[in-house]
Coordinates of C-alpha atoms in Angstrom, one line a residue:
X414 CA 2.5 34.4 4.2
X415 CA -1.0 33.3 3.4
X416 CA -2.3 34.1 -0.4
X417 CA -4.8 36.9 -0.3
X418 CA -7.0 37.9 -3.2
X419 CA -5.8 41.4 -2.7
X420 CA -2.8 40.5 -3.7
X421 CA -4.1 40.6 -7.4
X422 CA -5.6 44.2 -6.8
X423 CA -2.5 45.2 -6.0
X424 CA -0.7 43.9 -8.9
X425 CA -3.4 45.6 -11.2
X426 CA -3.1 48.9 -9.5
X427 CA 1.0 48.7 -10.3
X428 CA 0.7 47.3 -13.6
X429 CA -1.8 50.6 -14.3
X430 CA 0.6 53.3 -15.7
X431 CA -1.6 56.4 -14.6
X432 CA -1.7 55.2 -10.7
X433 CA -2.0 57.3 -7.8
X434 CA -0.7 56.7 -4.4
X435 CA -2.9 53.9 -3.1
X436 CA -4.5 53.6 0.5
X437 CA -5.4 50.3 1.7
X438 CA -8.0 50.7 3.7
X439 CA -9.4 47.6 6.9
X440 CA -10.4 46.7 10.5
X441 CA -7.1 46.0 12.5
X442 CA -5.0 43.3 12.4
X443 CA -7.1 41.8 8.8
X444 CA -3.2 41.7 7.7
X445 CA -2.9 45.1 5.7
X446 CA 0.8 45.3 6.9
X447 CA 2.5 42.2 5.8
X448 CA 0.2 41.7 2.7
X449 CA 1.3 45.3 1.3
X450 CA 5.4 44.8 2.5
X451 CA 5.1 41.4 0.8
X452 CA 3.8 42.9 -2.2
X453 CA 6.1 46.0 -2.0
X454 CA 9.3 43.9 -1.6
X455 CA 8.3 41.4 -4.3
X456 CA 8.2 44.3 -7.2
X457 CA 10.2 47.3 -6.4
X458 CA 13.7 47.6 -5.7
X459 CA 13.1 49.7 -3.0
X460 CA 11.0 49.7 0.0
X461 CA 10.6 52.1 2.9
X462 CA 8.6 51.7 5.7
X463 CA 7.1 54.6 7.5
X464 CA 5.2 53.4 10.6
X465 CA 3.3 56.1 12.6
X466 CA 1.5 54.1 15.4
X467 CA 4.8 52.8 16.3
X468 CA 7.1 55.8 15.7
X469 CA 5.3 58.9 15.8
X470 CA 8.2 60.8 15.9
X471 CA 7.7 60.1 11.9
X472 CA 5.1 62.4 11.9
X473 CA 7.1 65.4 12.1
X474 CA 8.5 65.3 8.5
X475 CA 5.3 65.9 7.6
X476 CA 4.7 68.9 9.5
X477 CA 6.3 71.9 7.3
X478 CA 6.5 71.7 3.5
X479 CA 5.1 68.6 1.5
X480 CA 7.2 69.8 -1.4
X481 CA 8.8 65.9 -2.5
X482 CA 12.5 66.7 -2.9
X483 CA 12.3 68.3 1.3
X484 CA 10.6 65.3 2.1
X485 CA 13.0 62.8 0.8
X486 CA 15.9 64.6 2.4
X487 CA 13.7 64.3 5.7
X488 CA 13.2 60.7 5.2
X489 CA 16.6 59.7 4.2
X490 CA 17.8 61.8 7.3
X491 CA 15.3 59.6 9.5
X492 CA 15.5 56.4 7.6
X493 CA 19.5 56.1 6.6
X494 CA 18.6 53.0 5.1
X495 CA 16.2 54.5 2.6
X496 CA 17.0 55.0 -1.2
X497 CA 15.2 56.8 -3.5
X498 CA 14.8 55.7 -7.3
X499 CA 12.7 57.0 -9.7
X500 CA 10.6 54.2 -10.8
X501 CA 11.7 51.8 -8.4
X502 CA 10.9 53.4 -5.3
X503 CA 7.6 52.3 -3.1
X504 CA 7.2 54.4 0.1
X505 CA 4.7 52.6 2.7
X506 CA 2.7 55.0 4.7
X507 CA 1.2 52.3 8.1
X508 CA -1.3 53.2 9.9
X509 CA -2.0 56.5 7.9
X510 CA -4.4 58.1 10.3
X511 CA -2.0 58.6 12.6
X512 CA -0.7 61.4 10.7
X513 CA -3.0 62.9 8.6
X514 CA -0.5 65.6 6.8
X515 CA 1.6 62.3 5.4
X516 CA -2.0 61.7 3.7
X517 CA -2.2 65.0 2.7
X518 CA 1.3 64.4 1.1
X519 CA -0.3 62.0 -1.3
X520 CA -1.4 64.8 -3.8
X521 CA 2.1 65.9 -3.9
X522 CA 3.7 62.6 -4.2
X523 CA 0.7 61.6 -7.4
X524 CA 1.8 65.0 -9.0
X525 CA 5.8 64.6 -8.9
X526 CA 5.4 61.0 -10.0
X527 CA 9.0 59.3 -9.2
X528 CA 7.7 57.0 -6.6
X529 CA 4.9 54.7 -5.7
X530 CA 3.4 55.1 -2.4
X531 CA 1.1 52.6 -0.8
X532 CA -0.8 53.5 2.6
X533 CA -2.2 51.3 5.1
X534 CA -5.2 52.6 7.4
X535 CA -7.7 51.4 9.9
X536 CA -9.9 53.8 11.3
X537 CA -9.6 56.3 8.3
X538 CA -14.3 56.9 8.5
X539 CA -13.9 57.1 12.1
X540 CA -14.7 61.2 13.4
X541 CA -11.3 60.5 15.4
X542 CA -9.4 61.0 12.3
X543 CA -10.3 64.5 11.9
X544 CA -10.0 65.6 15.4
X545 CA -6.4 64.7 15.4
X546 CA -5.3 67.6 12.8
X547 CA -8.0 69.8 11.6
X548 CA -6.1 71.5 9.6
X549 CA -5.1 68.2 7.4
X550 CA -7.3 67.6 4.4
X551 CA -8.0 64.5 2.5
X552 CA -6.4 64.2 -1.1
X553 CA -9.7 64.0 -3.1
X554 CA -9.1 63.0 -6.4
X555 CA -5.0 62.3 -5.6
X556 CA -5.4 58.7 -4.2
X557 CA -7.2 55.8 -5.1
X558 CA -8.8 53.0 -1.8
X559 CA -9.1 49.9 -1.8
X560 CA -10.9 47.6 1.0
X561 CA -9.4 44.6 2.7
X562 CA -11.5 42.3 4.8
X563 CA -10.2 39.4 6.9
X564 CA -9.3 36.1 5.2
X565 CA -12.7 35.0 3.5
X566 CA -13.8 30.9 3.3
X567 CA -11.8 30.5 -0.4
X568 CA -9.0 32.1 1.5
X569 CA -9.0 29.8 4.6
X570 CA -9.4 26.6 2.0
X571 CA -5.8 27.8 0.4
X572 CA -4.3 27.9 3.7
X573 CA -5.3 25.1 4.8
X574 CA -3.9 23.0 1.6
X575 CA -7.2 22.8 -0.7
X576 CA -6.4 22.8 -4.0
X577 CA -7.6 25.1 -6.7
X578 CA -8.7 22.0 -8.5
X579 CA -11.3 20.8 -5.7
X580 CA -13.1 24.5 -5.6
X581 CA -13.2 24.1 -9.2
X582 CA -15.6 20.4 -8.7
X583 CA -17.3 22.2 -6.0
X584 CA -18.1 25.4 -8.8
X585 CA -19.1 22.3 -11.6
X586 CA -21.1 21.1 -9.1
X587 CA -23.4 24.7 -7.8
X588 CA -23.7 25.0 -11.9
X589 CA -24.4 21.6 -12.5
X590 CA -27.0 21.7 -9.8
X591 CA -25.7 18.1 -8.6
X592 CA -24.6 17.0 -4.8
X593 CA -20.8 17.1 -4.1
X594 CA -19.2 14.0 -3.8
X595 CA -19.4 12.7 0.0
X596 CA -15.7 12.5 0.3
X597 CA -15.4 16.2 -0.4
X598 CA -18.7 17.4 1.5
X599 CA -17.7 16.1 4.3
X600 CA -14.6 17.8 4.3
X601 CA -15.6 21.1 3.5
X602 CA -18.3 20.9 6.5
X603 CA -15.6 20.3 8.5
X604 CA -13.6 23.4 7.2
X605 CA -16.6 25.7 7.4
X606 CA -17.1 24.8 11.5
X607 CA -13.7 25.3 11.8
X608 CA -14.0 28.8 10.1
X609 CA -16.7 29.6 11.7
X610 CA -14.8 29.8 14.8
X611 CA -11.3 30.3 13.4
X612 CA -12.4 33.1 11.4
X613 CA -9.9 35.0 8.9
X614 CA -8.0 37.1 11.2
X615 CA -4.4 35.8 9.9
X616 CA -3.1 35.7 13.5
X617 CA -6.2 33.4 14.6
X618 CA -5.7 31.6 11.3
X619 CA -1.6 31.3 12.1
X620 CA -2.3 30.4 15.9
X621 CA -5.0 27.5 14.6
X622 CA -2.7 25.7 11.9
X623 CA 0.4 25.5 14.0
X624 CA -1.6 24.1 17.1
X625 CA -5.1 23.4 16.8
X626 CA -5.4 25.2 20.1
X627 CA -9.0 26.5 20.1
X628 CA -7.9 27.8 23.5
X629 CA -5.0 29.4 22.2
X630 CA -7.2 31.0 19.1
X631 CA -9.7 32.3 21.6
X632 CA -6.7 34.1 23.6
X633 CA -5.8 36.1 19.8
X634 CA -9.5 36.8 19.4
X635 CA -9.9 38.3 22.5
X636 CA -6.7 40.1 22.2
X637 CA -7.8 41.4 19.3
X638 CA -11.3 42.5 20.7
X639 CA -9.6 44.3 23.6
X640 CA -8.0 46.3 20.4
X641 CA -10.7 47.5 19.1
X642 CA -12.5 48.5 22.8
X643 CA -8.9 50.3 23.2
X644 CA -9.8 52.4 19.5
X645 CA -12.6 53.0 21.1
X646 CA -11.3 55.4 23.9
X647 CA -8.2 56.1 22.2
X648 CA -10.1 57.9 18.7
X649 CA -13.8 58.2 19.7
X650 CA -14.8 61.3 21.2
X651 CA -15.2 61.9 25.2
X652 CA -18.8 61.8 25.6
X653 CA -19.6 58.8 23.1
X654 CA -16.9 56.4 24.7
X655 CA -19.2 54.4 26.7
X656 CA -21.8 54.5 24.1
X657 CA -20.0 52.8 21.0
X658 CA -18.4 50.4 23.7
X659 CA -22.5 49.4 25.0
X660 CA -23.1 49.1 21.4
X661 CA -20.4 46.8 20.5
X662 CA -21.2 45.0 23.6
X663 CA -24.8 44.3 22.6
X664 CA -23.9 42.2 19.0
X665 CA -24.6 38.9 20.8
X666 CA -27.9 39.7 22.7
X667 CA -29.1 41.7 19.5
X668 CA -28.8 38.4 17.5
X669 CA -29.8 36.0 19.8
X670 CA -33.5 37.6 19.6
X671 CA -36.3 35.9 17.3
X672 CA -36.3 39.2 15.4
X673 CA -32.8 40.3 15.1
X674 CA -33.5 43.9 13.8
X675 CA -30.9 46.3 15.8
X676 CA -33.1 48.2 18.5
X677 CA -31.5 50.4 20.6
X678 CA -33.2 49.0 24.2
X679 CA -31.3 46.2 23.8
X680 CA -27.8 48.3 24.5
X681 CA -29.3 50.3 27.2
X682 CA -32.5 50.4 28.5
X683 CA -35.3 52.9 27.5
X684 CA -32.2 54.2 24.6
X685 CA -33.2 56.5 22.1
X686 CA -32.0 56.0 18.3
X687 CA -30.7 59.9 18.4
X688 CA -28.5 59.0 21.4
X689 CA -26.6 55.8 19.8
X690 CA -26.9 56.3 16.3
X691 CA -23.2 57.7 15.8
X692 CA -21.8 54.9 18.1
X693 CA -22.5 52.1 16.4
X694 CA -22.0 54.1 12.7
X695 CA -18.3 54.6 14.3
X696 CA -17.9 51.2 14.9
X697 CA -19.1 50.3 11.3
X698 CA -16.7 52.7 9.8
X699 CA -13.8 50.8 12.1
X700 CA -14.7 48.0 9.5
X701 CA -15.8 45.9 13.1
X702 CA -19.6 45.3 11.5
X703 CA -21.8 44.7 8.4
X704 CA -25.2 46.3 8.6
X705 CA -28.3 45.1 6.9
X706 CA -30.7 46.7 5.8
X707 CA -34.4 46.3 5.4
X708 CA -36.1 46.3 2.3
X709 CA -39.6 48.2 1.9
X710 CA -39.8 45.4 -1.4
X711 CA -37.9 42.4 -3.1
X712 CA -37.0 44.2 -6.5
X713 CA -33.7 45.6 -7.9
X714 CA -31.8 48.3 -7.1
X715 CA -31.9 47.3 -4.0
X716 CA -30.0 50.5 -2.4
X717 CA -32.9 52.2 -3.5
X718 CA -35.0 50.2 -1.3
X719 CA -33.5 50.2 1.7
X720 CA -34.9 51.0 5.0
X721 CA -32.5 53.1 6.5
X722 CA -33.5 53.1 10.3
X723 CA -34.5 49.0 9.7
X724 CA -31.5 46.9 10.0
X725 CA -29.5 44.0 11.5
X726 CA -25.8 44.0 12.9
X727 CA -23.8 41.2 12.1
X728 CA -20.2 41.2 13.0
X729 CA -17.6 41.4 10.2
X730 CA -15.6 38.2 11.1
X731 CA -17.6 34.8 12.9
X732 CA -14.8 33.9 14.6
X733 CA -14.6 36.9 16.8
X734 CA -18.4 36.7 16.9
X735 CA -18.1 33.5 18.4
X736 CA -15.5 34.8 20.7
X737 CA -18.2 36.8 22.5
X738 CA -19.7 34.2 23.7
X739 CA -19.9 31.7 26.1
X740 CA -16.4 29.4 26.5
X741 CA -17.5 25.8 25.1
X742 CA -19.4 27.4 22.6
X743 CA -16.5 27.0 20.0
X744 CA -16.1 22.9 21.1
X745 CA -20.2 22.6 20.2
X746 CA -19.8 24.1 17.2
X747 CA -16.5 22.0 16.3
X748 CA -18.9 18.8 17.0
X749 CA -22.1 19.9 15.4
X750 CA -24.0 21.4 17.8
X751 CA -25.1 24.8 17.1
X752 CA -28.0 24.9 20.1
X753 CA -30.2 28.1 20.3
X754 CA -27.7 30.3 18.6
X755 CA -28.1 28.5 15.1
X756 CA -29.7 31.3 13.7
X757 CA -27.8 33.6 14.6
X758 CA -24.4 31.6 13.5
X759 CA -25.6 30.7 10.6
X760 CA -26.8 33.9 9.6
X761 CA -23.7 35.4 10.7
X762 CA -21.6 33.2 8.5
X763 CA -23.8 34.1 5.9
X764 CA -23.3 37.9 6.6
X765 CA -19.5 37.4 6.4
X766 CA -19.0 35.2 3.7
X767 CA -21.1 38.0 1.3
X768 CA -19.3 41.3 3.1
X769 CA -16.1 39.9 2.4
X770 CA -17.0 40.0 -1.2
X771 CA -17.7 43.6 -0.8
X772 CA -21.6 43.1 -0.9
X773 CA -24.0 45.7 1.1
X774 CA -26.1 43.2 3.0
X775 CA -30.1 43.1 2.8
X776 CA -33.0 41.5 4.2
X777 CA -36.9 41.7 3.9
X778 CA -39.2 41.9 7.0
X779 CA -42.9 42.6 7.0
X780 CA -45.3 42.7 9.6
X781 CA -47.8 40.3 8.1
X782 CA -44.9 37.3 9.1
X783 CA -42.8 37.5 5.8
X784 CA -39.4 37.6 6.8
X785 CA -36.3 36.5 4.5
X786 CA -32.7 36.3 5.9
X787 CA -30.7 37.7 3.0
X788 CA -31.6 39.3 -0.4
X789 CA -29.1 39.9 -3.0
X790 CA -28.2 40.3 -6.5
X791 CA -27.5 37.0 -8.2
X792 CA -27.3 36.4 -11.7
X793 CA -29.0 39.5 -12.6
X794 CA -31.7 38.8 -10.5
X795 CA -33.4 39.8 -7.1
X796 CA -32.7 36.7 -4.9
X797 CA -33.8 35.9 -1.8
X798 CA -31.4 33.8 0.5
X799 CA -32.5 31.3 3.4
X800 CA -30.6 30.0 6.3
X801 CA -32.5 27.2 7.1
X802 CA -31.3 23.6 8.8
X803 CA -31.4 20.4 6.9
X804 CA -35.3 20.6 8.3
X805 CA -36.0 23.8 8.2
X806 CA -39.5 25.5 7.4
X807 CA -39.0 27.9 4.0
X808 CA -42.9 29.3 4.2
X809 CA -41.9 33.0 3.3
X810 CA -39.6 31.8 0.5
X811 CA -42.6 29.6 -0.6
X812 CA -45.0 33.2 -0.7
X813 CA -42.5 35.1 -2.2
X814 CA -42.3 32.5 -5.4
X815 CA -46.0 31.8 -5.6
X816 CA -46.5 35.8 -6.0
X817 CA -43.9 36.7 -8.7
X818 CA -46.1 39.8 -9.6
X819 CA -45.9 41.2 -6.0
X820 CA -42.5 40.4 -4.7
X821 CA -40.9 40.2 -8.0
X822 CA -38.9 37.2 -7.3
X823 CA -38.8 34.1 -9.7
X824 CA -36.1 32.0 -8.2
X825 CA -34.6 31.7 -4.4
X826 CA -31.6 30.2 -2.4
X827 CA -31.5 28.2 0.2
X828 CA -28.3 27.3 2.4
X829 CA -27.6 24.9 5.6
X830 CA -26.3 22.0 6.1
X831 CA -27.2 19.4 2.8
X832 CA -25.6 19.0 -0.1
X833 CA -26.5 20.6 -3.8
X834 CA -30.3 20.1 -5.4
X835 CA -33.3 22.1 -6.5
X836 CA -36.8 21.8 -6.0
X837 CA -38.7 24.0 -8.6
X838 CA -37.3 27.4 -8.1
X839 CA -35.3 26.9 -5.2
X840 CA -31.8 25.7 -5.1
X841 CA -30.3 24.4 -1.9
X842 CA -26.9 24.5 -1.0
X843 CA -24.1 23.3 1.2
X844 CA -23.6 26.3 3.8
X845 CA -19.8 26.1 2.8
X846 CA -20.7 26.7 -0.8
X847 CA -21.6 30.2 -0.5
X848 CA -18.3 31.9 -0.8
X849 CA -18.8 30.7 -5.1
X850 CA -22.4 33.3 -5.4
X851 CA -20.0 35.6 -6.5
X852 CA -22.0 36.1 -10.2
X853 CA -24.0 40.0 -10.7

């Protein structure tokens, strides 16, 4: 088992004495299952395991009365195994949308109060979720959520040996505003290619530390992709099948364009926003992409200043990214060579490394040629981020700092590959650094 930093959420949400039945929500395979049996097994007594993908049979005891006592005769008939102790008890609920009267049982379960209940779920904002039992109903105010995202950078450093003490010099050194030693920076590049084609699905991560078999990593990746185009028919409706599937299809060709704004031509041509807008919000809500948004201007909130039709997809993990494309691509990128997908890599990495924070990703494009990659909340600030290479041209950062009273921006970011310094109000980074701009 790999360390997670969900692991500490969940330990807060038992340790809070007024806690409701808890529903992890993620995309597939991010490791929701073995992180919440690990966790269940390390602090109750008891742990019962309700799968309903696997054994939908399950779903049945759900079916009449959610009353708790009928229930745990139900379970204990199905489950001989199971035993039931007040207070020691954790019930775990996989793959939840499978059977939406078990969620509904949540209210009960939060109102008897004997046992702890933990639920695992996938594609719980997909449409497909109601269509499977209408007459179902969500437990609104009965259940807290949580989010779980693939294994960040920090994440992929623990699994791969690195110490808490070496993030800790790389942290002295982004406050410090001095260059990491070259011993460690050239490690840490190294990590950060790897990631970026590894990426923090924990079987991908599993398959690349027991072989180093970037072949054998792209054969999970895929696997996994031909997952989530399985989702697709299995819990989107009939007529927008092929729809979210041309969507999802189009990730690579919509970033591979000088202006990577999402347009809708691009998945089919002449395609009208009306006709693909819920495909590609399905696939969002299967936790498969980060959008980001436009801003009309640089200046906090910056929800309120989004452009909602003006935004770029990114997908929610590089590695599969990469995945998409050609077969080589991932031995370039292991040696350095990023060729005319740069941008789009690096902005990618970028996009991943903030959403698995739980940040809502923005960017600011204007027709007169200003166009910055990222903007986001730093320090109590609104700060522009760059993706630029070690020789790369900053000219809209530069006109967004000389005109503080217009764009409301006194200090930027810019990240690629070069170690730590500043130049008046920009500070550069490492790429591989960005997983510590964690400060509001």
């Amino acid at each position: 088992m790999y360390i997670r930093k969900i692991d500490k959420l969940l330990l807060d949400w038992k340790n809070y004495e007024d806690r409701k039945p808890l529903v992890v929500r993620g995309c597939r395979q991010c490791g929701k299952t073995s992180t919440v049996i690990s966790f269940a097994k390390k602090h109750y007594k008891n742990v019962i395991y309700l799968d309903f993908h696997k054994e939908k049979e399950l779903c049945t005891i759900f079916s009449g009365s959610l009353n708790v006592d009928y229930l745990v005769v139900l379970i204990s008939a199905a489950i001989p195994s199971a035993r039931f102790e007040e207070g020691k008890t954790c019930l775990i609920f996989d793959e939840i949308q499978e059977c939406p009267h078990a969620r509904a049982s949540l209210k009960f379960f939060k109102l008897d109060g004997r046992y702890d209940v933990i639920c695992t779920g996938s594609l719980l904002g997909i449409n497909g979720y109601s269509t499977i039992d209408s007459d179902a109903f969500i437990p609104v105010g009965f259940e807290s959520a949580i989010n779980m995202y693939p294994m960040d950078f920090e994440e992929w450093l623990w699994a791969n040996g690195i110490q808490d003490s070496v993030i800790d010099i790389l942290k002295h050194h982004l406050e410090e505003e001095t260059p990491v030693p070259q011993a460690i920076h050239n490690s840490m590049r190294q990590l950060l290619l790897q990631y970026i084609v590894v990426g923090g699905m924990p079987d991908a991560v599993k398959t690349f530390l027991a072989t180093h078999d970037i072949n054998r990593v792209l054969t999970v990746q895929r696997n996994i992709i031909e997952g989530y185009k399985a989702d697709m028919v299995k819990y989107a409706n009939p007529t927008d099948k092929n729809r979210i599937r041309e969507c999802f299809e189009s990730i690579p060709r919509q970033l591979s364009k000088e202006n990577k704004k999402f347009s809708y031509s691009v998945v089919r041509k002449g395609a009208r926003s009306r006709d693909y807008i819920g495909s590609l919000q399905w696939i969002e809500d299967a936790g498969m992409i980060h959008r980001c948004y436009n801003l009309n201007i640089t200046e906090l909130p910056l929800s309120g200043n989004a452009i909602q039709d003006s935004f770029k997809v990114f997908m929610a993990d590089t590695g599969l990214f990469i995945s998409l494309l050609d077969e080589g691509t991932q031995f370039d990128i292991l040696h350095g060579k990023l060729y005319g997908y740069k941008g789009a890599i690096y902005e990618n990495i970028v996009a991943d490394i903030l959403g698995k924070m739980g940040r809502k990703l923005y960017y600011f494009h204007k027709t007169d040629g200003i166009e910055i990659d990222f903007v986001f909340r730093y320090k109590g600030e609104c700060t522009p981020l760059e993706c630029k290479a070690r020789t790369g041209n900053a000219k809209s950062l530069n006109t967004l700092l000389r005109h503080p009273e217009k764009y409301h921006v006194n200090n930027a970011i810019k990240v690629g590959d070069y170690n730590v310094g500043r130049a008046g109000s920009v500070l550069t980074i490492p790429l591989y650094m960005g997983f510590l701009l964690t400060a509001l």
